[in-house]
Structure formats: C-alpha cells, structure tokens
CSV table of C-alpha atoms and ligand atoms in Angstrom, one decimal:
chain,number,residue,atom,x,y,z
U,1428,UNK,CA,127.5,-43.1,-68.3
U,1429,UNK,CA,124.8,-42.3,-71.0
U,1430,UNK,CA,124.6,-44.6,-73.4
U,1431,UNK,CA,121.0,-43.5,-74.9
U,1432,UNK,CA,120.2,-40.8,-78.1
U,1433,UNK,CA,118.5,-37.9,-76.2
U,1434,UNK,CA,117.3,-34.6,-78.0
U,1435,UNK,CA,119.6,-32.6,-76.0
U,1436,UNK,CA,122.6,-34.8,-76.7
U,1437,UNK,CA,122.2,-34.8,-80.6
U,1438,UNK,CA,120.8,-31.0,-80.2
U,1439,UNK,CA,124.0,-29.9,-78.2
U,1440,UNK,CA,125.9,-31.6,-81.0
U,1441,UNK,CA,124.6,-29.9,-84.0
U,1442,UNK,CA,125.0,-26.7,-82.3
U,1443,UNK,CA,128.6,-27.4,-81.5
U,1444,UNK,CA,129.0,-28.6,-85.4
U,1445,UNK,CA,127.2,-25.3,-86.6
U,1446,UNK,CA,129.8,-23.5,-84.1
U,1447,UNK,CA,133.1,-25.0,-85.8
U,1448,UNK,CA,131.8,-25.1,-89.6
U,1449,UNK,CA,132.5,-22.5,-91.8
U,1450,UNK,CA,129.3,-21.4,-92.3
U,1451,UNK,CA,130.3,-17.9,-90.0
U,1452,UNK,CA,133.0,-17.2,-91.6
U,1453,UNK,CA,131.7,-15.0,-93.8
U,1454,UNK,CA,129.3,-13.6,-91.2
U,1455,UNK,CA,128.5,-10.0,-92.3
U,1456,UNK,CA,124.9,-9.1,-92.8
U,1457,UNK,CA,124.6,-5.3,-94.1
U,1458,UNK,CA,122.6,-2.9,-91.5
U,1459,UNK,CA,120.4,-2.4,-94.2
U,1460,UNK,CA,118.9,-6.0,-94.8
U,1461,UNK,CA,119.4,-6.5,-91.0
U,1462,UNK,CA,116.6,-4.1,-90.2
U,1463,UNK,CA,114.4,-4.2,-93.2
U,1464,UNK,CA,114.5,-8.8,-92.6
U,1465,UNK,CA,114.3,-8.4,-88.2
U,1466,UNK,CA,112.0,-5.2,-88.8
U,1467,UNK,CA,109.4,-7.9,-90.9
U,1468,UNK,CA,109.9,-11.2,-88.3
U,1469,UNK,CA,109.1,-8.8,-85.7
U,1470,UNK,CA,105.8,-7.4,-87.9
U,1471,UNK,CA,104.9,-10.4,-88.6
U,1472,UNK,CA,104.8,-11.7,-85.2
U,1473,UNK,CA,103.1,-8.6,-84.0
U,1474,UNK,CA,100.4,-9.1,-86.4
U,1475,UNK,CA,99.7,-12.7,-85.7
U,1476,UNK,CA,99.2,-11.7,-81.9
U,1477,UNK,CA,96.5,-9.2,-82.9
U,1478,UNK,CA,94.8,-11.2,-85.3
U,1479,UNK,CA,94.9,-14.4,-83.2
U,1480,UNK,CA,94.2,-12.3,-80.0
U,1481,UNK,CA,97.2,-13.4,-78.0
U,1482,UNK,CA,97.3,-14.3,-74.1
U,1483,UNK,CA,99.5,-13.5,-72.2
U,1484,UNK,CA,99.9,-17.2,-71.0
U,1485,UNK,CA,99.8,-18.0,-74.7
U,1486,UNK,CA,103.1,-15.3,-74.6
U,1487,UNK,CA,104.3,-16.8,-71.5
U,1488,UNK,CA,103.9,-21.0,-72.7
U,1489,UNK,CA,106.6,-19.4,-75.8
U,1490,UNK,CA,109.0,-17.7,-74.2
U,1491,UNK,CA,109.6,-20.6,-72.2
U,1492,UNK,CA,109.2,-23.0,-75.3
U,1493,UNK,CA,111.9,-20.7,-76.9
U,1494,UNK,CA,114.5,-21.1,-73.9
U,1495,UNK,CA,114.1,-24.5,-74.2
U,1496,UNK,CA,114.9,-25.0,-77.9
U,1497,UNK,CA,118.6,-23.1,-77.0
U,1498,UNK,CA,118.4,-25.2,-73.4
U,1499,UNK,CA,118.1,-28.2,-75.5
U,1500,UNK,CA,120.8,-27.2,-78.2
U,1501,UNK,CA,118.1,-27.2,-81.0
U,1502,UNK,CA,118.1,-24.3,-82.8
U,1503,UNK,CA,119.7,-25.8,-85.5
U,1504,UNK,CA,117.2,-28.7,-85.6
U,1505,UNK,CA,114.4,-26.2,-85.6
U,1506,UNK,CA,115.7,-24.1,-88.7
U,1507,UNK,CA,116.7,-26.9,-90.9
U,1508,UNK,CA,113.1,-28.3,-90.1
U,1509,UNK,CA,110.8,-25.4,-90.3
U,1510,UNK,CA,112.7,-22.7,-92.1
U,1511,UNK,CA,115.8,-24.2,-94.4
U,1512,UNK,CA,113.8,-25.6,-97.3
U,1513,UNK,CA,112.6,-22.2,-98.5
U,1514,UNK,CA,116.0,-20.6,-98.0
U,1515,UNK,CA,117.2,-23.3,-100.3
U,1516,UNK,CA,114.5,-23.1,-103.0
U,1517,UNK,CA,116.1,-19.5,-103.0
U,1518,UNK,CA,119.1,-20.2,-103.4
U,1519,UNK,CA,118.7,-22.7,-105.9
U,1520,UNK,CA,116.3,-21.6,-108.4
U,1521,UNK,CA,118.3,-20.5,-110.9
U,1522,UNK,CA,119.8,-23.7,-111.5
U,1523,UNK,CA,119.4,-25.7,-114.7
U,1524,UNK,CA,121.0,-28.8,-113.0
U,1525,UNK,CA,119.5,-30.7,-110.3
U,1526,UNK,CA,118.2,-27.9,-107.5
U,1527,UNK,CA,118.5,-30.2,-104.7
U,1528,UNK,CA,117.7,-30.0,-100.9
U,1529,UNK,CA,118.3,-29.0,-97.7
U,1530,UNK,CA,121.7,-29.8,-95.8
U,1531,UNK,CA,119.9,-30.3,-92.3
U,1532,UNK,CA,121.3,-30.2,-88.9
U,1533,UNK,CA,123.6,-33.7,-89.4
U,1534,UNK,CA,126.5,-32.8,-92.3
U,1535,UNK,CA,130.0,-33.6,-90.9
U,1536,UNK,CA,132.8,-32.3,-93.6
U,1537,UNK,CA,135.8,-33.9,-94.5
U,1538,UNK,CA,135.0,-37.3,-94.2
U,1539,UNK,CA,137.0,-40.3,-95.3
U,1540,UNK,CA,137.9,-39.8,-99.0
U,1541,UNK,CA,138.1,-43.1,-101.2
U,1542,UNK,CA,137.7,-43.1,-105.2
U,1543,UNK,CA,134.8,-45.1,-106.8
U,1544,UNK,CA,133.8,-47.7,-106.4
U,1545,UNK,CA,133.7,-48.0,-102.7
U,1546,UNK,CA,131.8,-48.9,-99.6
U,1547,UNK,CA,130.9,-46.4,-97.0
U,1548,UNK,CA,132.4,-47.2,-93.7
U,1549,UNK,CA,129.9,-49.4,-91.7
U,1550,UNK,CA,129.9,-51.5,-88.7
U,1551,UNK,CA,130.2,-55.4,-89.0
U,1552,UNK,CA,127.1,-56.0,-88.1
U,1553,UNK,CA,125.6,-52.7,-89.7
U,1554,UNK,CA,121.7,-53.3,-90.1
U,1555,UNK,CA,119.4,-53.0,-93.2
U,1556,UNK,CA,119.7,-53.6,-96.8
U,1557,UNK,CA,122.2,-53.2,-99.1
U,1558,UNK,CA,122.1,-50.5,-101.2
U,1559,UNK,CA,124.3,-49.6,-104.4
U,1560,UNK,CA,124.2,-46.7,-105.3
U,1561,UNK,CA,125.7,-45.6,-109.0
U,1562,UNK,CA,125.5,-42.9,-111.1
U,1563,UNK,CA,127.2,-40.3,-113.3
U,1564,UNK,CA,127.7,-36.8,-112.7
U,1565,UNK,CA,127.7,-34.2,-115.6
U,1566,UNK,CA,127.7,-30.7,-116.3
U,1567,UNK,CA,124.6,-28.7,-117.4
U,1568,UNK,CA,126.3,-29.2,-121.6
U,1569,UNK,CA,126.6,-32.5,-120.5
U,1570,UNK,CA,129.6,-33.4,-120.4
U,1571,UNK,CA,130.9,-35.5,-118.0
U,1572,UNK,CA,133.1,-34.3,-114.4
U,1573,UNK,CA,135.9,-36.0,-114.2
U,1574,UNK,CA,136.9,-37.1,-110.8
U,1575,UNK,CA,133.2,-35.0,-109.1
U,1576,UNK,CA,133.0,-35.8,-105.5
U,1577,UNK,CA,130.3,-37.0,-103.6
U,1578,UNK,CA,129.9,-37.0,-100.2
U,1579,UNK,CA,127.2,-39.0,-98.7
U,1580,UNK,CA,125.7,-39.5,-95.1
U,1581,UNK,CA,122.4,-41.0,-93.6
U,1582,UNK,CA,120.9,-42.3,-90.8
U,1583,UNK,CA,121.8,-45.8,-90.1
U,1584,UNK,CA,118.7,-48.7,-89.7
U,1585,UNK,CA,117.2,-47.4,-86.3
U,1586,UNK,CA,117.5,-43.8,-87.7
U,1587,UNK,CA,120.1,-43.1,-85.8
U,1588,UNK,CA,123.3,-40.8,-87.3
U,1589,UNK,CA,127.2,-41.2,-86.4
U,1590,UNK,CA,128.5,-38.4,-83.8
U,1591,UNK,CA,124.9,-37.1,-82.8
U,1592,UNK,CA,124.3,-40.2,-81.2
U,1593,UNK,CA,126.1,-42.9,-78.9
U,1594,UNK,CA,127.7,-45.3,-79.5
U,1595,UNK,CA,128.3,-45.8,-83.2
U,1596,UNK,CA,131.9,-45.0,-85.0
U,1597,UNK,CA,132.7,-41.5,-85.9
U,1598,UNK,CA,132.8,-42.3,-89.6
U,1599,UNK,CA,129.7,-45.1,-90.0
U,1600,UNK,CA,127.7,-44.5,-93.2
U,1601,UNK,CA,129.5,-41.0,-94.0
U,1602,UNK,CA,132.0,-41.1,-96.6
U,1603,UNK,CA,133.4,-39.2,-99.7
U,1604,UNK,CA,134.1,-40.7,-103.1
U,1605,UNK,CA,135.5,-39.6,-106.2
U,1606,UNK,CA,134.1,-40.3,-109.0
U,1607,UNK,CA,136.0,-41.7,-112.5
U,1608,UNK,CA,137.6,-40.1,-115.6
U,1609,UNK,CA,133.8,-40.3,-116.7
U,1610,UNK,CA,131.9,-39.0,-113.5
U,1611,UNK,CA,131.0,-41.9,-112.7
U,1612,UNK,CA,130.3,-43.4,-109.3
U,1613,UNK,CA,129.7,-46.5,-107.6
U,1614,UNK,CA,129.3,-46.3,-103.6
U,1615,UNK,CA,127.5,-49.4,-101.6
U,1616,UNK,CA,125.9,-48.8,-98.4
U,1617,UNK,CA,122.8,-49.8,-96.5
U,1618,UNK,CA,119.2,-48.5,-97.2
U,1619,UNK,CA,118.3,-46.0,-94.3
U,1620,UNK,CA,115.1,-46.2,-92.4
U,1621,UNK,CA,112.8,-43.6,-92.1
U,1622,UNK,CA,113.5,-40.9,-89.3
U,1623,UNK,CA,111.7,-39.4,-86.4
U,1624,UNK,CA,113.0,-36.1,-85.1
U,1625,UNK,CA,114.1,-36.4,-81.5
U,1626,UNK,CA,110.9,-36.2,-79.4
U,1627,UNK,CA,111.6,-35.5,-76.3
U,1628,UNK,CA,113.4,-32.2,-76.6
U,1629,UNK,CA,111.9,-29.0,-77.2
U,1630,UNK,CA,111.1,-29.6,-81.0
U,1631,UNK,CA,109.8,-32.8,-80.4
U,1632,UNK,CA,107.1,-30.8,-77.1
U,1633,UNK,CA,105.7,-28.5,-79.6
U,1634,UNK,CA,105.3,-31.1,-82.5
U,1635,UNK,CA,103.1,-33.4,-79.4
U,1636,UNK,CA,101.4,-30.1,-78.3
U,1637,UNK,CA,100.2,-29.5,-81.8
U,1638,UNK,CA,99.0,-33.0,-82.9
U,1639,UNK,CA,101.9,-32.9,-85.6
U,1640,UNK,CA,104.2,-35.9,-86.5
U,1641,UNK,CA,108.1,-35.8,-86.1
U,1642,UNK,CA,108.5,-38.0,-89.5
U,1643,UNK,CA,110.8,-37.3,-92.5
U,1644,UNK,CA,110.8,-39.9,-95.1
U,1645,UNK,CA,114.1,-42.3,-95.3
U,1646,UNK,CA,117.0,-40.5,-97.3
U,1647,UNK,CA,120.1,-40.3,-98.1
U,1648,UNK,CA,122.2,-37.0,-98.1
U,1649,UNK,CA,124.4,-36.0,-100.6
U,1650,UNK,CA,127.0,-33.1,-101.4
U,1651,UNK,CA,128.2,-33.4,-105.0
U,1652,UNK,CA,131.1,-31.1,-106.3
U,1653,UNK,CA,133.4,-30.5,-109.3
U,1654,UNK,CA,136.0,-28.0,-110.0
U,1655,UNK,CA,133.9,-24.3,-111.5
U,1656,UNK,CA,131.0,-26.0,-110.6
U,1657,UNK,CA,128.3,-24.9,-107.8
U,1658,UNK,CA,128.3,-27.3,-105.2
U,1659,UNK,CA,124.8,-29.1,-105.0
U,1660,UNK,CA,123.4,-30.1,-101.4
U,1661,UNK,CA,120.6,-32.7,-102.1
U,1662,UNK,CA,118.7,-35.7,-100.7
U,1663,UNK,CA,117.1,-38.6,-102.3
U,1664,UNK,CA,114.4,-40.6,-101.4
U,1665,UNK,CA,112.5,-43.9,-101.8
U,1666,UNK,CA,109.5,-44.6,-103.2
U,1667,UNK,CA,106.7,-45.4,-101.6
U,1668,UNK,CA,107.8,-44.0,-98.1
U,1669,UNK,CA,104.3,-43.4,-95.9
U,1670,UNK,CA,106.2,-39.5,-95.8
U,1671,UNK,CA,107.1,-38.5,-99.0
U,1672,UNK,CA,104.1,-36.3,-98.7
U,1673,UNK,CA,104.3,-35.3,-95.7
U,1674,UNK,CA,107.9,-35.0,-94.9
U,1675,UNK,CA,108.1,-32.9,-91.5
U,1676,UNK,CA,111.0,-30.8,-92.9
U,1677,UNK,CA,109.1,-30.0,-96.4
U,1678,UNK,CA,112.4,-31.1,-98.4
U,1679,UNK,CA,111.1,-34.1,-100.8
U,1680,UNK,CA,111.0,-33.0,-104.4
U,1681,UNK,CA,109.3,-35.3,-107.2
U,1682,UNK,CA,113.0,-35.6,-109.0
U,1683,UNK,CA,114.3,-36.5,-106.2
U,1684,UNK,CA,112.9,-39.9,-105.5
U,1685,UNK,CA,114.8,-42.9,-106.5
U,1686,UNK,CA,114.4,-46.2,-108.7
U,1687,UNK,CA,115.5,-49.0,-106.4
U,1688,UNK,CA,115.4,-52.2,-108.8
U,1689,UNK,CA,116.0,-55.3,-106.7
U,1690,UNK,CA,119.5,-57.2,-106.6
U,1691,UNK,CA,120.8,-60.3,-105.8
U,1692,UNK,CA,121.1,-59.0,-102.1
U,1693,UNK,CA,119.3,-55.7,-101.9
U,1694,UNK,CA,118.7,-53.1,-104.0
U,1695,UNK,CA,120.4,-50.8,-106.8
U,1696,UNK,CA,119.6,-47.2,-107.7
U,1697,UNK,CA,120.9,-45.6,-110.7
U,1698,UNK,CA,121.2,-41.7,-110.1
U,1699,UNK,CA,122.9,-39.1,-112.2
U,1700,UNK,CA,123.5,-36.0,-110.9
U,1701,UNK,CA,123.8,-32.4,-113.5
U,1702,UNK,CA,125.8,-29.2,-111.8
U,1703,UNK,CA,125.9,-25.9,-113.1
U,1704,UNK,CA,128.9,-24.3,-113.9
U,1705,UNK,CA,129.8,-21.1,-111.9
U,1706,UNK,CA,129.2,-17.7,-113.1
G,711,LIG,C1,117.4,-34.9,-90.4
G,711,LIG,O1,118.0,-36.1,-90.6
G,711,LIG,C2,117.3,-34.1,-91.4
G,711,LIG,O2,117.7,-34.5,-92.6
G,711,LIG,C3,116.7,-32.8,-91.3
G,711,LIG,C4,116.6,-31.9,-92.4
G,711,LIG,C5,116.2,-32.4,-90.0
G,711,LIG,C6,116.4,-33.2,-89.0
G,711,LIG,C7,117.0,-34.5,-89.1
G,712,LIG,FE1,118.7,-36.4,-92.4
C-alpha cells in the first residue's frame, strides 16, 4: 500500500483531472494558428540551440527529461508552473475588475455547495490557523451579485491538497459557497502553508539540476462567478511570505495579497472581489 505523496502520484492525478475536465471540449485549434504558434516553438527552439551551441548529450539529457515529465504524469504541473501565468495575463487584460491568476494543476469542480456563511469541509484535527475569510462581490458599476459563487481550495498545513495526495478526504478544504442577496460572503477555513512543488519527479530533477527552488508562496485559490459575468480564476496571498517575490509559478500580483488582521483565534481577511460583465 502507498501511503506517501510522490510526484508521480499527484502528477498522474492532475493528468487524469485535465483528461475528464471540460477544458477539451471545445478542442479545435484552426490549421492556421496551429502552424504559424508550432512553426515559432519549433524556431525558437532551433535558435536557442545555435546560439547556445547545443550538444548532442545536452539534446540527448532533454529528450529523456521530456519522457519523463509524461512518465511522471506532469505535464500539467509543468505548464501551470512555467507557461500558464502569461496565457492568463492574456486572457485577462482587458478586464476592469480584478484580473486574477492562474488555475494551476489542483482545481477539482463541483465541489460541495453551501450558502454563506460556512466552513469549508476539514478534518477534525485539520492543522493551522483559522482563517475567515469575508468579502463582497460586485460588478465593475458596482453593484452588488446577488447570490456570486465562490469556490475555494488550497493546500492543507503540510502543503498537501485533497485527491492528489493520500490520505486526506475527497472534499477537505475545497468547497463552494454562495454568497448573500448583497454579494456577500463569509467562508472559515485554515491558513495554508507555503508549497513546495513535488521534487522528486521530473519537475522537481530539472529545478535541482538548475540550482532553482520548487517554492510558491502560501495561497488560497478561488473561482468567483455570477450570472453575465466572466468567471474570474484568482489566488490570494499573505503578506510577508519569503516567496511573494519569487513565487516559482510567476502568479503573485501586488492586489492580490491579503490584510490578515488578528482574531480571537486566528486571523480575518476582508476581500472583495469586482467581475466584469460579459460582452
Ligand atoms: C500549485 O499548488 C499551484 O497552485 C500551481 C500553480 C502549480 C503547482 C502547484
Ligand atoms: Fe496551488
């Protein structure tokens, strides 16, 4: 039986949730883009093995890092990381709302629905400090979304997520809530600890080979969605985290790190979220 996280557990996971999500549904890339986006990967590639003077075992140590990172499921870990934060600055840059961040390899949909306020689903003995975590959603007019949801998930204390790792409940720390007649919500949970990228798969063999760290700062993760409203992917963040500046994925924005003010037993955060309203 194994009972410990391994990169090619939580890597053939995410690759089985990419598999089932909806996300290639609509899978129908044009010829034209195909060849005019492949044509300048391939270019590119081409022209950093000239410049850099390439080696053949240099070409050889690649193509066997690159059928490792399908080997150990982590293609998905390897996009989100090093490719997903500037498809979403694309996507997003028209927005006057908030703009948001990257989903990452670790969103499960549908989960548990309650309405505000509520407590995500945790363990008894769930780790860390409490966090409560309120806010109001509103349109870019400002006018408040009536009954916006908001799903949230995150890493639990040992940086650990539910269903890409053993051992912890399906649901722990992922949840959806609705929000009030006013858009507002109210959703306690527990403060996640920062996260290290598995390291022993093939992700985590290139970051050791070049002297990088596997660190994102702690977050939360958040999808937050009203009726003729775009839905905004984002993640927030605490201050003062050693890798806010550093964050190995490149998804911290300034606006999108949190106020924690101290409570009784924990911390709040006050957060309010602005969508904009479809075309
Ligand atoms: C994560 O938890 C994450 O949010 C991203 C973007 C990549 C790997 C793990
Ligand atoms: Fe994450």
């Amino acid at each position: 039986m194994t009972t410990e996280a391994s990169a090619a557990a939580s890597g053939s996971a995410a690759t089985d949730s990419f598999r089932s999500s909806k996300k290639l549904a609509a899978l129908e890339v044009p010829q034209e883009r195909v060849s005019s986006l492949a044509g300048k990967l391939i270019k590119a590639a081409n022209d950093i093995v000239l410049e850099e003077r390439v080696t053949y075992d240099e070409f050889n140590a690649l193509k066997a890092w690159l059928i490792k990172v399908g080997d150990d499921g982590e293609w998905p870990l390897f996009l989100d990381v090093w490719l997903e934060h500037s498809v979403e600055d694309v996507a997003t840059d028209h927005r006057e709302g908030n703009k948001g961040s990257i989903e990452g390899p670790y969103y499960i949909p549908d989960s548990p629905e309650q309405k505000s306020p509520a407590a995500i689903e945790m363990r008894e003995d769930e780790q860390g400090t409490p966090l409560l975590f309120q806010g109001q959603v509103r349109s870019t007019d400002g006018s408040p979304l009536s009954n916006a949801k908001i799903e949230l998930w995150h890493a639990d204390e040992e940086g650990f997520y539910s269903q890409f790792a053993p051992n912890i409940p399906d649901w722990n720390l992922r949840g959806s809530f609705i929000a009030d007649e006013e858009g507002n919500f109210q959703i306690s949970t527990m403060q996640p600890a920062p996260y290290q990228i598995p390291t022993d798969g093939a992700c985590g063999q290139l970051i050791a080979a070049a002297g990088w760290h596997a660190w994102r700062p702690a977050h939360l993760h958040l999808k937050v969605s009203a009726p003729s409203h775009e839905l905004l992917t984002a993640q927030l963040y605490f201050p003062g985290d050693p890798h806010n500046d550093d964050d190995i994925a490149s998804a911290v924005k300034p606006e999108l790190i949190l106020d924690p003010k101290p409570v009784e037993d924990g911390v709040q955060v006050d957060y309010d979220f602005v969508l904009d309203p479809t075309a």
